[in-house]
Short mmCIF file of C-alpha atoms and ligand atoms in Angstrom, two decimals:
data_model
loop_
_atom_site.label_atom_id
_atom_site.label_comp_id
_atom_site.label_asym_id
_atom_site.label_seq_id
_atom_site.Cartn_x
_atom_site.Cartn_y
_atom_site.Cartn_z
CA MET A 332 31.09 -30.16 98.18
CA HIS A 333 30.10 -29.18 94.61
CA GLY A 334 28.83 -25.66 95.48
CA PHE A 335 25.07 -26.61 94.45
CA SER A 336 21.98 -27.55 96.83
CA GLU A 337 18.34 -26.43 96.36
CA ASN A 338 19.39 -23.47 98.38
CA THR A 339 22.35 -22.75 95.93
CA LEU A 340 19.74 -22.97 93.04
CA LYS A 341 17.86 -20.02 94.34
CA GLU A 342 20.98 -17.68 93.54
CA TYR A 343 20.07 -18.33 89.86
CA LYS A 344 17.50 -16.97 87.96
CA ASN A 345 17.20 -19.29 84.96
CA ILE A 346 18.33 -22.80 84.87
CA VAL A 347 18.64 -25.12 82.05
CA PHE A 348 19.11 -28.78 82.33
CA PHE A 349 20.23 -29.99 78.65
CA THR A 350 20.10 -33.65 78.45
CA GLY A 351 21.37 -36.45 76.11
CA ALA A 352 21.32 -40.44 75.80
CA GLY A 353 23.29 -40.64 79.11
CA MET A 354 20.45 -39.39 80.84
CA SER A 355 18.24 -42.17 79.94
CA ALA A 356 20.94 -45.16 80.14
CA GLU A 357 20.02 -46.10 83.45
CA SER A 358 16.35 -46.17 82.34
CA GLY A 359 17.43 -48.67 80.04
CA VAL A 360 17.40 -47.02 76.61
CA PRO A 361 20.81 -47.74 74.99
CA THR A 362 22.95 -44.37 74.45
CA TYR A 363 24.21 -44.06 70.52
CA ARG A 364 28.11 -43.63 71.19
CA GLY A 365 30.31 -45.49 73.73
CA MET A 366 29.85 -48.81 75.05
CA GLY A 367 26.68 -50.62 73.66
CA GLY A 368 25.89 -47.60 71.86
CA ILE A 369 23.20 -48.01 68.96
CA TRP A 370 25.50 -46.49 66.46
CA HIS A 371 28.02 -49.32 67.14
CA GLN A 372 25.46 -51.83 66.51
CA TYR A 373 23.68 -50.40 63.72
CA ASN A 374 24.91 -48.32 60.37
CA TRP A 375 23.09 -44.84 60.65
CA GLU A 376 23.23 -44.76 57.06
CA GLU A 377 21.01 -47.64 56.60
CA TYR A 378 18.54 -46.71 59.30
CA ALA A 379 18.51 -43.22 60.47
CA CYS A 380 18.61 -40.83 57.51
CA GLN A 381 15.96 -39.75 54.84
CA GLN A 382 18.02 -41.39 51.94
CA ALA A 383 17.76 -45.00 53.98
CA PHE A 384 14.06 -44.31 54.59
CA ASP A 385 13.51 -43.29 50.65
CA SER A 386 14.81 -46.72 49.60
CA THR A 387 14.12 -49.05 52.02
CA PRO A 388 11.08 -47.54 54.53
CA GLU A 389 9.96 -50.91 55.71
CA LYS A 390 13.54 -51.76 56.83
CA VAL A 391 13.61 -48.31 58.58
CA LEU A 392 10.47 -48.57 60.30
CA GLU A 393 11.32 -52.44 61.46
CA PHE A 394 14.22 -50.74 63.37
CA HIS A 395 12.53 -48.05 64.82
CA ASP A 396 9.77 -50.26 65.79
CA LEU A 397 12.45 -52.32 67.93
CA ARG A 398 13.56 -48.86 69.38
CA ARG A 399 9.96 -48.40 70.43
CA GLN A 400 9.49 -52.14 72.07
CA LYS A 401 12.98 -51.29 73.98
CA ILE A 402 12.02 -47.56 75.02
CA PHE A 403 8.15 -48.39 75.92
CA GLY A 404 8.97 -50.68 78.73
CA CYS A 405 11.38 -48.00 80.38
CA LYS A 406 10.65 -46.31 83.36
CA PRO A 407 12.45 -42.81 84.82
CA HIS A 408 14.71 -43.15 87.20
CA ALA A 409 15.62 -40.86 90.53
CA GLY A 410 17.62 -38.44 88.36
CA HIS A 411 14.40 -37.37 86.27
CA TYR A 412 12.49 -37.18 89.25
CA THR A 413 15.12 -34.76 90.91
CA LEU A 414 14.42 -32.61 88.01
CA VAL A 415 10.76 -32.62 88.36
CA GLU A 416 11.01 -31.54 92.08
CA ILE A 417 13.47 -28.74 91.11
CA GLU A 418 11.00 -27.72 88.55
CA LYS A 419 8.32 -27.28 91.54
CA GLN A 420 10.70 -25.49 93.63
CA HIS A 421 12.24 -22.98 91.40
CA SER A 422 10.38 -20.35 89.02
CA SER A 423 12.48 -20.87 85.96
CA VAL A 424 13.64 -24.34 84.95
CA SER A 425 13.84 -25.44 81.39
CA ILE A 426 14.79 -29.12 80.48
CA ILE A 427 16.32 -29.36 76.87
CA THR A 428 16.57 -32.61 75.42
CA GLN A 429 18.18 -34.53 72.66
CA ASN A 430 16.32 -37.72 74.01
CA ILE A 431 13.35 -38.80 71.76
CA ASP A 432 12.09 -41.24 74.46
CA GLY A 433 9.62 -39.01 76.58
CA LEU A 434 10.96 -40.04 79.77
CA HIS A 435 11.50 -36.26 81.21
CA GLN A 436 7.47 -35.66 80.32
CA LEU A 437 6.51 -39.28 82.01
CA SER A 438 8.53 -38.42 85.19
CA GLY A 439 6.24 -35.14 85.50
CA SER A 440 8.73 -32.62 83.88
CA SER A 441 6.48 -29.96 82.47
CA ASN A 442 8.68 -27.45 80.53
CA VAL A 443 10.62 -29.89 78.42
CA THR A 444 11.36 -28.99 74.96
CA GLU A 445 12.88 -31.72 72.52
CA LEU A 446 15.22 -30.98 70.16
CA HIS A 447 15.35 -34.07 68.34
CA GLY A 448 11.73 -34.93 68.10
CA SER A 449 9.98 -37.90 69.70
CA ILE A 450 9.89 -41.43 69.02
CA TRP A 451 6.16 -41.38 69.67
CA ARG A 452 4.95 -39.01 67.08
CA VAL A 453 4.92 -39.91 63.33
CA CYS A 454 5.10 -37.83 60.46
CA CYS A 455 3.59 -38.49 57.07
CA ASP A 456 6.21 -38.35 54.56
CA PHE A 457 3.94 -37.39 51.82
CA CYS A 458 1.47 -34.70 53.63
CA GLN A 459 3.74 -33.94 56.55
CA ASP A 460 0.65 -34.75 58.96
CA ILE A 461 2.15 -35.34 62.56
CA SER A 462 0.08 -37.81 65.02
CA LEU A 463 0.59 -39.05 68.29
CA ASP A 464 1.66 -42.75 68.48
CA TYR A 465 2.21 -44.08 71.85
CA GLY A 466 2.60 -47.98 71.59
CA ALA A 467 5.05 -50.74 71.79
CA ILE A 468 4.75 -50.79 67.83
CA TYR A 469 3.58 -48.58 65.59
CA ALA A 470 -0.32 -48.31 65.17
CA SER A 471 0.21 -47.97 61.70
CA LYS A 472 3.09 -47.61 59.26
CA VAL A 473 0.95 -45.39 56.70
CA CYS A 474 -0.69 -42.09 57.20
CA TYR A 475 -4.43 -42.33 58.31
CA LYS A 476 -5.11 -39.58 55.54
CA CYS A 477 -3.20 -40.30 52.36
CA ASN A 478 -2.01 -44.25 52.91
CA ARG A 479 1.66 -42.98 52.08
CA TRP A 480 4.37 -44.10 54.80
CA VAL A 481 4.74 -42.29 57.77
CA ARG A 482 8.18 -41.69 59.39
CA PRO A 483 9.11 -41.17 63.01
CA ASP A 484 8.81 -37.72 63.88
CA ILE A 485 12.51 -37.68 64.96
CA VAL A 486 15.72 -35.81 63.71
CA TRP A 487 17.75 -38.03 61.50
CA PHE A 488 21.23 -37.43 60.38
CA GLY A 489 21.10 -34.67 57.61
CA ASP A 490 17.67 -33.60 58.63
CA ARG A 491 17.06 -29.83 59.47
CA LEU A 492 15.89 -29.04 63.07
CA SER A 493 12.77 -27.05 63.19
CA THR A 494 13.29 -23.36 63.11
CA GLU A 495 10.87 -22.62 65.72
CA VAL A 496 12.22 -25.26 67.95
CA LEU A 497 15.90 -23.86 67.28
CA ARG A 498 14.57 -20.36 67.81
CA LYS A 499 12.93 -21.15 71.20
CA VAL A 500 15.94 -23.03 72.59
CA ASP A 501 18.32 -20.14 71.54
CA ASN A 502 16.37 -17.88 73.57
CA ILE A 503 16.01 -20.07 76.50
CA VAL A 504 19.99 -20.88 76.53
CA LYS A 505 20.76 -17.33 75.98
CA LYS A 506 19.03 -16.23 79.12
CA CYS A 507 20.16 -19.01 81.44
CA ASP A 508 23.00 -18.34 84.24
CA LEU A 509 23.12 -21.80 85.05
CA PHE A 510 23.53 -24.44 82.44
CA PHE A 511 23.66 -28.24 83.22
CA SER A 512 24.90 -30.69 80.45
CA ILE A 513 23.75 -34.26 81.69
CA GLY A 514 24.87 -37.37 79.65
CA THR A 515 25.59 -36.06 76.31
CA SER A 516 28.76 -36.63 74.17
CA GLY A 517 28.27 -33.17 73.04
CA VAL A 518 29.58 -33.97 69.59
CA VAL A 519 26.40 -33.30 67.54
CA TYR A 520 25.05 -30.00 66.36
CA PRO A 521 23.42 -27.56 66.85
CA ALA A 522 23.19 -29.09 70.61
CA ALA A 523 26.93 -29.21 71.06
CA GLY A 524 26.78 -25.39 70.51
CA TYR A 525 24.36 -24.51 73.45
CA LEU A 526 27.37 -24.96 75.96
CA TYR A 527 29.30 -22.21 73.87
CA LEU A 528 26.21 -20.25 73.92
CA ALA A 529 25.57 -20.29 77.56
CA ARG A 530 29.22 -20.02 78.62
CA SER A 531 29.77 -16.86 76.32
CA ASN A 532 26.41 -15.34 78.05
CA GLY A 533 27.91 -15.63 81.40
CA ALA A 534 26.18 -18.57 82.67
CA LYS A 535 27.99 -20.88 85.17
CA CYS A 536 28.38 -24.80 83.17
CA ILE A 537 28.31 -27.76 84.60
CA GLU A 538 28.73 -31.09 83.18
CA ILE A 539 27.44 -34.46 84.88
CA ASN A 540 29.02 -37.47 83.32
CA PRO A 541 31.00 -40.52 84.18
CA GLU A 542 33.31 -39.87 81.30
CA PRO A 543 34.72 -36.97 80.39
CA THR A 544 33.95 -35.61 76.75
CA ASP A 545 35.59 -33.31 74.31
CA SER A 546 33.78 -30.33 75.73
CA SER A 547 34.94 -31.19 79.68
CA PRO A 548 37.74 -28.44 79.61
CA LEU A 549 34.86 -25.83 78.70
CA PHE A 550 32.86 -26.53 81.85
CA HIS A 551 33.18 -24.63 85.21
CA HIS A 552 32.68 -27.78 86.93
CA CYS A 553 32.64 -31.43 85.85
CA ILE A 554 30.87 -34.06 88.15
CA ARG A 555 31.70 -37.51 87.16
CA GLY A 556 28.98 -40.17 87.86
CA ASP A 557 25.92 -41.63 86.90
CA ALA A 558 22.63 -39.00 86.20
CA SER A 559 20.77 -41.17 88.74
CA VAL A 560 23.11 -41.04 91.60
CA ILE A 561 24.67 -37.67 91.05
CA LEU A 562 21.43 -35.54 90.55
CA PRO A 563 19.74 -36.79 93.55
CA GLY A 564 22.54 -36.36 95.56
CA LEU A 565 23.99 -32.85 94.27
CA PHE A 566 20.24 -31.48 95.12
CA GLN A 567 19.75 -32.97 98.58
CA SER A 568 22.84 -31.99 100.29
CA VAL A 569 22.50 -28.39 101.87
CA ASP A 570 26.25 -26.66 101.83
N1 LIG B 1082 24.88 -40.71 83.71
C1 LIG B 1082 25.18 -39.87 82.97
N2 LIG B 1082 25.88 -39.85 81.67
C2 LIG B 1082 26.07 -40.89 80.85
C3 LIG B 1082 25.46 -42.18 81.66
C4 LIG B 1082 24.85 -42.17 83.06
N3 LIG B 1082 24.25 -42.97 83.60
N4 LIG B 1082 25.44 -43.23 80.95
C5 LIG B 1082 26.54 -42.73 79.58
N5 LIG B 1082 26.57 -41.56 80.01
C6 LIG B 1082 27.16 -40.54 78.88
C7 LIG B 1082 28.32 -41.08 78.34
O1 LIG B 1082 29.48 -40.80 78.91
C8 LIG B 1082 28.37 -40.11 76.85
O2 LIG B 1082 29.18 -38.88 77.03
O3 LIG B 1082 26.27 -40.08 78.14
C9 LIG B 1082 26.84 -39.49 76.59
C10 LIG B 1082 26.01 -40.50 75.63
O4 LIG B 1082 26.56 -39.92 74.45
P1 LIG B 1082 25.78 -40.20 73.19
O5 LIG B 1082 25.76 -41.47 73.15
O6 LIG B 1082 26.69 -39.64 71.95
O7 LIG B 1082 24.26 -39.53 73.16
P2 LIG B 1082 24.14 -37.97 72.80
O8 LIG B 1082 25.06 -36.90 73.27
O9 LIG B 1082 22.80 -37.59 73.53
O10 LIG B 1082 23.69 -37.78 71.19
C11 LIG B 1082 23.17 -36.87 70.59
O11 LIG B 1082 23.21 -37.94 68.61
O12 LIG B 1082 22.87 -40.11 66.90
C12 LIG B 1082 22.44 -38.58 67.71
O13 LIG B 1082 20.26 -37.94 67.66
C13 LIG B 1082 20.83 -38.75 68.27
O14 LIG B 1082 20.10 -37.30 70.12
C14 LIG B 1082 21.25 -38.17 69.65
C15 LIG B 1082 22.54 -37.16 69.55
#
């Protein structure tokens, strides 16, 4: 019906799945915007930028501890597992995610690039040492090496994205001939620009989202529905 199946995927050389908060919504991770969105409940200026961290680090870390507790109990859904299966069957599949929750990796996907970092890593605000910290709450809120505050190794408002990650993602998107955007409002740059990049390089672009977004008119196809339902349905039906 939508023109895609495991068979059709074989016609494409390089496939990108670009995911946002909506991909994790059905796993129980709140989105940022829209109904129940985090930025409706919390003012990001107080919790998700370097200035807030500089003035009230404990408050910012408590907020992120709450997020960790919430995400720690979340499990991948059928949509995540569909992407794992596609990766097994196709030679070039890349997942680029804005999500910091690690659910793609938890489901078993291996070629995942995290654009906005990970809630499961911390970075010392002083010596920049990065360490893994996977647990419901922070194992330590100060650096093991220099005893200064650690901050979540995620991209906050106003932060620069890593040049290395940006270069890598640019290359992946430029090369793709099939681009899926799943569960993102597409308003945050540079992420929002990847649709333009993919499209201008000739990729077929598909949006999966229950709601239209500002970018919807730019996609070749828009599939309305939840990621956990649409993804398994889309790749199980042979045309
Ligand atoms: N399946 C698919 N899409 C869904 C679902 C679902 N079950 N539920 C909601 N959505 C869609 C919403 O309609 C919305 O368009 O997911 C999108 C979520 O949008 P945002 O909350 O804006 O999340 P995202 O686009 O990932 O935000 C980008 O903003 O604050 C920053 O750093 C944060 O990475 C985040 C970035």
